[in-house]
Tab-separated table of C-alpha atoms in Angstrom:
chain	number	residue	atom	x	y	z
A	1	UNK	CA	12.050	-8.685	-14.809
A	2	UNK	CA	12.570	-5.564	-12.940
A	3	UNK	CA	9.445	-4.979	-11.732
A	4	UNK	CA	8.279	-1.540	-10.165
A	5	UNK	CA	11.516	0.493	-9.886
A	6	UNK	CA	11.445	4.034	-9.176
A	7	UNK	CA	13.989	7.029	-9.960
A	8	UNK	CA	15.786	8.281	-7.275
A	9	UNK	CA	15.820	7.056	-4.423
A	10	UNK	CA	16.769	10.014	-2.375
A	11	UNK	CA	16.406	13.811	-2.693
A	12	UNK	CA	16.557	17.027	-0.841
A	13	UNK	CA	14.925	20.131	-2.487
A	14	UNK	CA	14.937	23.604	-1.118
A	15	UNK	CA	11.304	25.386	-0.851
A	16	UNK	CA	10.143	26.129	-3.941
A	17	UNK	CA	12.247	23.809	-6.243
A	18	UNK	CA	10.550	21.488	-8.963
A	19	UNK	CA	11.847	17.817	-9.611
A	20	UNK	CA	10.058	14.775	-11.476
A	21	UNK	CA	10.058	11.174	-9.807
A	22	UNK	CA	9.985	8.577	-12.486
A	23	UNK	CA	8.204	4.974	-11.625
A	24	UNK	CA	8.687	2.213	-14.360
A	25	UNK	CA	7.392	-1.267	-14.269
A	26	UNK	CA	8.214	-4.083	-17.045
A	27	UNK	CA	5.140	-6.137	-16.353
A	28	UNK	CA	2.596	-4.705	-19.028
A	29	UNK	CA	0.254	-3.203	-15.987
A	30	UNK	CA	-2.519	-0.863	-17.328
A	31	UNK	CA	-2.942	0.555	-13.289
A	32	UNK	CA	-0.335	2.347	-12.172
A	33	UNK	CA	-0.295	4.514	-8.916
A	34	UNK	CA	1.559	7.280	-6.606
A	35	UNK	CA	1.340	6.915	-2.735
A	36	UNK	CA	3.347	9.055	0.137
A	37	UNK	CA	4.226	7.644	3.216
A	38	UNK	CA	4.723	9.620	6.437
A	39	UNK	CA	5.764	8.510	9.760
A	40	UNK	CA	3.117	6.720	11.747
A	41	UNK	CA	0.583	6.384	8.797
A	42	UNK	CA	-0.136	4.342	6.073
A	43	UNK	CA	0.070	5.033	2.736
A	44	UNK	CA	-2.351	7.792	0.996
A	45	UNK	CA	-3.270	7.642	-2.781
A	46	UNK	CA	-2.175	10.470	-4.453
A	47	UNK	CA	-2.582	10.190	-7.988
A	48	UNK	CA	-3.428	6.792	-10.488
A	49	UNK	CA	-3.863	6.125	-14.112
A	50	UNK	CA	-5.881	3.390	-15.515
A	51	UNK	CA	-3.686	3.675	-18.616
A	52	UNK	CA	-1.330	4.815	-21.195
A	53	UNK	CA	-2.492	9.014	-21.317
A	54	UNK	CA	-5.267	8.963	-18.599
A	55	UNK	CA	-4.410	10.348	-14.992
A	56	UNK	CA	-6.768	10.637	-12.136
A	57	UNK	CA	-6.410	12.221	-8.578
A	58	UNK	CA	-6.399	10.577	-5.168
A	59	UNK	CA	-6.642	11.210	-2.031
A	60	UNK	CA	-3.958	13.499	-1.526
A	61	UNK	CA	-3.243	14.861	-4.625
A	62	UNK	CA	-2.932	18.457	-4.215
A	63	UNK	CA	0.784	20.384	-5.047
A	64	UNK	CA	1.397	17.270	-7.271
A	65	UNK	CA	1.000	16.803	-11.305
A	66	UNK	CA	1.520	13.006	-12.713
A	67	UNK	CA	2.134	12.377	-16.885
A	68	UNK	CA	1.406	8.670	-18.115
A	69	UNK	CA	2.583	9.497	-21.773
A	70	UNK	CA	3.679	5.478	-22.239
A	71	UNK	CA	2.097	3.167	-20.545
A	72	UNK	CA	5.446	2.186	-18.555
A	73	UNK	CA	6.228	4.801	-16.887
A	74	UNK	CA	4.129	7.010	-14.466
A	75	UNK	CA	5.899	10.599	-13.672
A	76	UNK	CA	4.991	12.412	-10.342
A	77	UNK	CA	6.040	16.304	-10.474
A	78	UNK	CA	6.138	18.671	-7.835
A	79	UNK	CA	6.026	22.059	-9.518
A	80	UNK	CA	7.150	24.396	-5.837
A	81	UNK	CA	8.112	21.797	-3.045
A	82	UNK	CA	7.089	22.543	-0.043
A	83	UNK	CA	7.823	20.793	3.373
A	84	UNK	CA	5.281	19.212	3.945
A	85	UNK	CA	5.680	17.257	0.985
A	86	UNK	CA	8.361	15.431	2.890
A	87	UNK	CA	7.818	12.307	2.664
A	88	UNK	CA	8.480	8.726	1.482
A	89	UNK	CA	6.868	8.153	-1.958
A	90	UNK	CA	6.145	4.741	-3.664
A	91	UNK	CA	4.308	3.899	-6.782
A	92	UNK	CA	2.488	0.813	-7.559
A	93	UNK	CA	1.121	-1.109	-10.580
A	94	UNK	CA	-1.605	-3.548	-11.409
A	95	UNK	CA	-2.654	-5.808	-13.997
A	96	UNK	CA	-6.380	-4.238	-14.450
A	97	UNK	CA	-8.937	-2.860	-12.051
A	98	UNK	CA	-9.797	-6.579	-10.920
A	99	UNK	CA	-6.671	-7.530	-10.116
A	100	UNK	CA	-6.199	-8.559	-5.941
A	101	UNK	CA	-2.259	-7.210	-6.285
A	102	UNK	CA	-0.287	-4.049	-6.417
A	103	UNK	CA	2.974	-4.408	-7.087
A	104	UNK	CA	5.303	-1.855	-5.177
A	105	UNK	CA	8.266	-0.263	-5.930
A	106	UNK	CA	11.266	0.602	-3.732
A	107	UNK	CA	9.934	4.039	-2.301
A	108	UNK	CA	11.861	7.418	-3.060
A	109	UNK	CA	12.767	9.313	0.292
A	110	UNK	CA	11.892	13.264	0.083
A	111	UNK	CA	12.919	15.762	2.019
A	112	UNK	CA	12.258	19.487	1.481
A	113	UNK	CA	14.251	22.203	3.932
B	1	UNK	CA	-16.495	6.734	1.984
B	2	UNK	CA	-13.393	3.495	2.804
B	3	UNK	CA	-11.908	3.734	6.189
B	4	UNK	CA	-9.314	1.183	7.297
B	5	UNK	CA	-8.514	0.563	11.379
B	6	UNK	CA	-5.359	-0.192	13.112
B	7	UNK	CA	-5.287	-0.088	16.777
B	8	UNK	CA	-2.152	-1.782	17.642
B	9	UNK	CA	1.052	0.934	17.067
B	10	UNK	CA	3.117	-1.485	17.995
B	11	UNK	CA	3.381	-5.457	19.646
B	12	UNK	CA	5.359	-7.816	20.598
B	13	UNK	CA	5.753	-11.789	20.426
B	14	UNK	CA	8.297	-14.360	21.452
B	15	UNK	CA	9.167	-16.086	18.768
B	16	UNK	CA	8.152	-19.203	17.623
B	17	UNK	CA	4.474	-17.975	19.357
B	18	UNK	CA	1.195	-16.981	16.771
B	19	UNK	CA	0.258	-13.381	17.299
B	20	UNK	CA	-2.486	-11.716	15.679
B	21	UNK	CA	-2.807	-8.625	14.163
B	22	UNK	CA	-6.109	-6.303	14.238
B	23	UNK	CA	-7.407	-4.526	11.251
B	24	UNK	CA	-11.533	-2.994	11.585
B	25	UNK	CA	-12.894	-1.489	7.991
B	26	UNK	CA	-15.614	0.460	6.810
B	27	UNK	CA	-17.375	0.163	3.606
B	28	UNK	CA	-20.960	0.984	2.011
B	29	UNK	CA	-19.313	-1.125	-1.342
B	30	UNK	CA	-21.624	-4.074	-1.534
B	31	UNK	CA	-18.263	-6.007	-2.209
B	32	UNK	CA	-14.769	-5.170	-1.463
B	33	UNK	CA	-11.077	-7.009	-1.509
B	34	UNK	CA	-9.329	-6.645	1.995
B	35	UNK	CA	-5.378	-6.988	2.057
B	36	UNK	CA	-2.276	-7.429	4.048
B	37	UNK	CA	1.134	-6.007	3.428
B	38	UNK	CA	4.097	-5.791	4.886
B	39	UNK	CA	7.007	-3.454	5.439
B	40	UNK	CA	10.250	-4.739	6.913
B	41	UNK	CA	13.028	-1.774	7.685
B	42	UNK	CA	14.647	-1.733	4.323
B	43	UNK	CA	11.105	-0.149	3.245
B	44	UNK	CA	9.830	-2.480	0.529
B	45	UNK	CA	6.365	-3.078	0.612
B	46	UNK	CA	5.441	-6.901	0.420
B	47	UNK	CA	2.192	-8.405	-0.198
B	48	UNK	CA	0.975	-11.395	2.577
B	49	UNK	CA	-1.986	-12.368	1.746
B	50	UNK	CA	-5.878	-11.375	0.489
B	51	UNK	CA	-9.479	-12.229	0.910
B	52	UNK	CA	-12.937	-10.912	-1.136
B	53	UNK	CA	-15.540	-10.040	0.575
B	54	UNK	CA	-17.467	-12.527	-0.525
B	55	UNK	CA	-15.281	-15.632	-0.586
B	56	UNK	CA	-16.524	-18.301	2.297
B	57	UNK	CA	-13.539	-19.532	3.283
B	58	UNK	CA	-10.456	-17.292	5.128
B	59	UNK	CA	-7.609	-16.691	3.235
B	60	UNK	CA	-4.710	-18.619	4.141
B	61	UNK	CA	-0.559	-18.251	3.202
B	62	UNK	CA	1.814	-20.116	4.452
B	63	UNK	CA	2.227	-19.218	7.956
B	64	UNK	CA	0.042	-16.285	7.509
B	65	UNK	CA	-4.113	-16.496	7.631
B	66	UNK	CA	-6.905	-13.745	7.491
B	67	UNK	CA	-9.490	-13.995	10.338
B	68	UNK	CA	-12.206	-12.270	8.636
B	69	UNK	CA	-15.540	-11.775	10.438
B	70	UNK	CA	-18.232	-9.776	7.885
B	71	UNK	CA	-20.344	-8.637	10.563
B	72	UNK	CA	-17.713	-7.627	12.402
B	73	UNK	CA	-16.214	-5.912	9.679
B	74	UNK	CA	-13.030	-7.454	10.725
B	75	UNK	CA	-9.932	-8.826	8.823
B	76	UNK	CA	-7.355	-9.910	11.250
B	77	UNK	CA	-3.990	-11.176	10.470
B	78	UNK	CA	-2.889	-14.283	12.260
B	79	UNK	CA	0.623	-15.450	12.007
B	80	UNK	CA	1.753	-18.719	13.099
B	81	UNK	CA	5.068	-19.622	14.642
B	82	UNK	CA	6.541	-16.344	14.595
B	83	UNK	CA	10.038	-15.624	13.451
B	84	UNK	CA	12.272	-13.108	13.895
B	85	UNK	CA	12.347	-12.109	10.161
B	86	UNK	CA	8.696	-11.706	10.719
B	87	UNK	CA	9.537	-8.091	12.559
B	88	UNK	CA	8.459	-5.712	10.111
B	89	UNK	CA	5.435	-2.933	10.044
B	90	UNK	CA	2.145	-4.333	8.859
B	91	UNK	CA	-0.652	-2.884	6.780
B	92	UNK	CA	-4.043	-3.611	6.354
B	93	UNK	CA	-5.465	-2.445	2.917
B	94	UNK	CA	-8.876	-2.236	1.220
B	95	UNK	CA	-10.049	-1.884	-2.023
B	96	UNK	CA	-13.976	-1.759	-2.811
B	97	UNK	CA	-15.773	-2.481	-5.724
B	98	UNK	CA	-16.941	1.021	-6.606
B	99	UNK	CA	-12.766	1.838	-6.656
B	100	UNK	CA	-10.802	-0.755	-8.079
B	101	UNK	CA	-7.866	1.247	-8.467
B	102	UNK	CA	-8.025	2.757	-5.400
B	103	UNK	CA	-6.475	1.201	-1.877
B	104	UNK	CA	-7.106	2.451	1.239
B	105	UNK	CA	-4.724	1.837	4.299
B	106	UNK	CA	-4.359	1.644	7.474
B	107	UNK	CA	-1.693	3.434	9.986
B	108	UNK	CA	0.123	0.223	10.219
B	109	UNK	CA	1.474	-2.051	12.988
B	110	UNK	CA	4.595	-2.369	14.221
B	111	UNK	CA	5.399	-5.998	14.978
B	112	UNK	CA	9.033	-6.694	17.129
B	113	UNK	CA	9.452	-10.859	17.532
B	114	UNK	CA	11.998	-11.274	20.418
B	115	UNK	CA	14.388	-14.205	20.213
């Protein structure tokens, strides 16, 4: 088992470039989720799906789309990067809605110039 | 409207001492799951320990336990006999029952254990 992993784990766009971050996980999970990171605060939802071809926004989910088109893998797209989407990004899955644990991946590092 | 509280940036313990970490929530969800996690400086998150709102007794892992005081609307992280692998970031997490999918966190504490 895998796990969570997450494709890449680095980038640098310029301003205004588009690129896809791809989360898998191996562990059946229906809940799947994308978080960003920035220094000195916690983690802020930005996007989840409670299954294969539903999406639903976070927190923070403005300036990014997310696909679920099989129920492994959870896309996050940014369409026109900006900086201030610079920022550590991790995605998560659960087993259900009830379930106590999310399961983390290895975090993709983002920075836009 | 979830709100998660961390007022420690940063502590230190000698090692082999308990230190405890401080987490403050608020909730209107008439039940809610309150978590720890944490984040050594490779950047994987790692999940400690949990406790329901509603369970009587405090959580308890290992060297790690959850102080949690309802009417407090506390959920404190204790951990005992501190290591030095134990330096890491920690995060305190909710997730109510009106948003199961949904975590909320806090800004984290940064814990150094000197030898």
């Amino acid at each position: 088992n895998a796990g969570v992993t997450q494709t890449p784990k680095f980038r640098v766009l310029k301003t205004g470039q588009s690129m896809t971050l791809l989360c898998a996980q191996d562990m059946n999970h229906e809940y799947m989720y994308w978080y960003r990171q920035d220094p000195g605060m916690g983690l802020r939802l930005i996007h989840y799906s409670v299954g294969e071809g539903t999406t639903a926004k976070g927190e923070v989910p403005d300036g990014y789309n997310v696909s679920r088109l099989k129920k492994q893998n959870f896309l996050l797209g940014l369409e026109s990067a900006a900086p201030s989407q610079t920022s550590v990004y991790f995605c998560a899955s659960s087993n259900d809605g009830s379930s106590y644990e999310q399961y983390f991946g290895p975090g993709t590092r983002l920075t836009v110039t | 409207a979830q709100k998660i509280t961390q007022t420690q940036p940063g502590m230190f313990v000698q090692e082999k001492e308990a230190v405890t970490l401080d987490c403050t929530y608020d909730t209107s969800d008439p039940s809610y799951g309150l978590f720890w996690y944490k984040q050594p400086s490779s950047g994987e998150m790692i999940f400690l320990i949990y406790q329901g709102s509603y369970d009587q007794q405090n959580a308890t892992e290992g060297r790690y336990s959850l102080n949690f005081q309802k009417a407090r609307k506390s959920a404190n992280l204790v951990i005992s006999a501190s290591q030095l692998g134990d330096s890491a970031m920690y995060f305190c997490a909710m997730m109510g029952s009106y948003n199961f999918n949904k975590f909320y966190f806090g800004s984290g504490t940064k814990l150094n254990v000197k030898p």
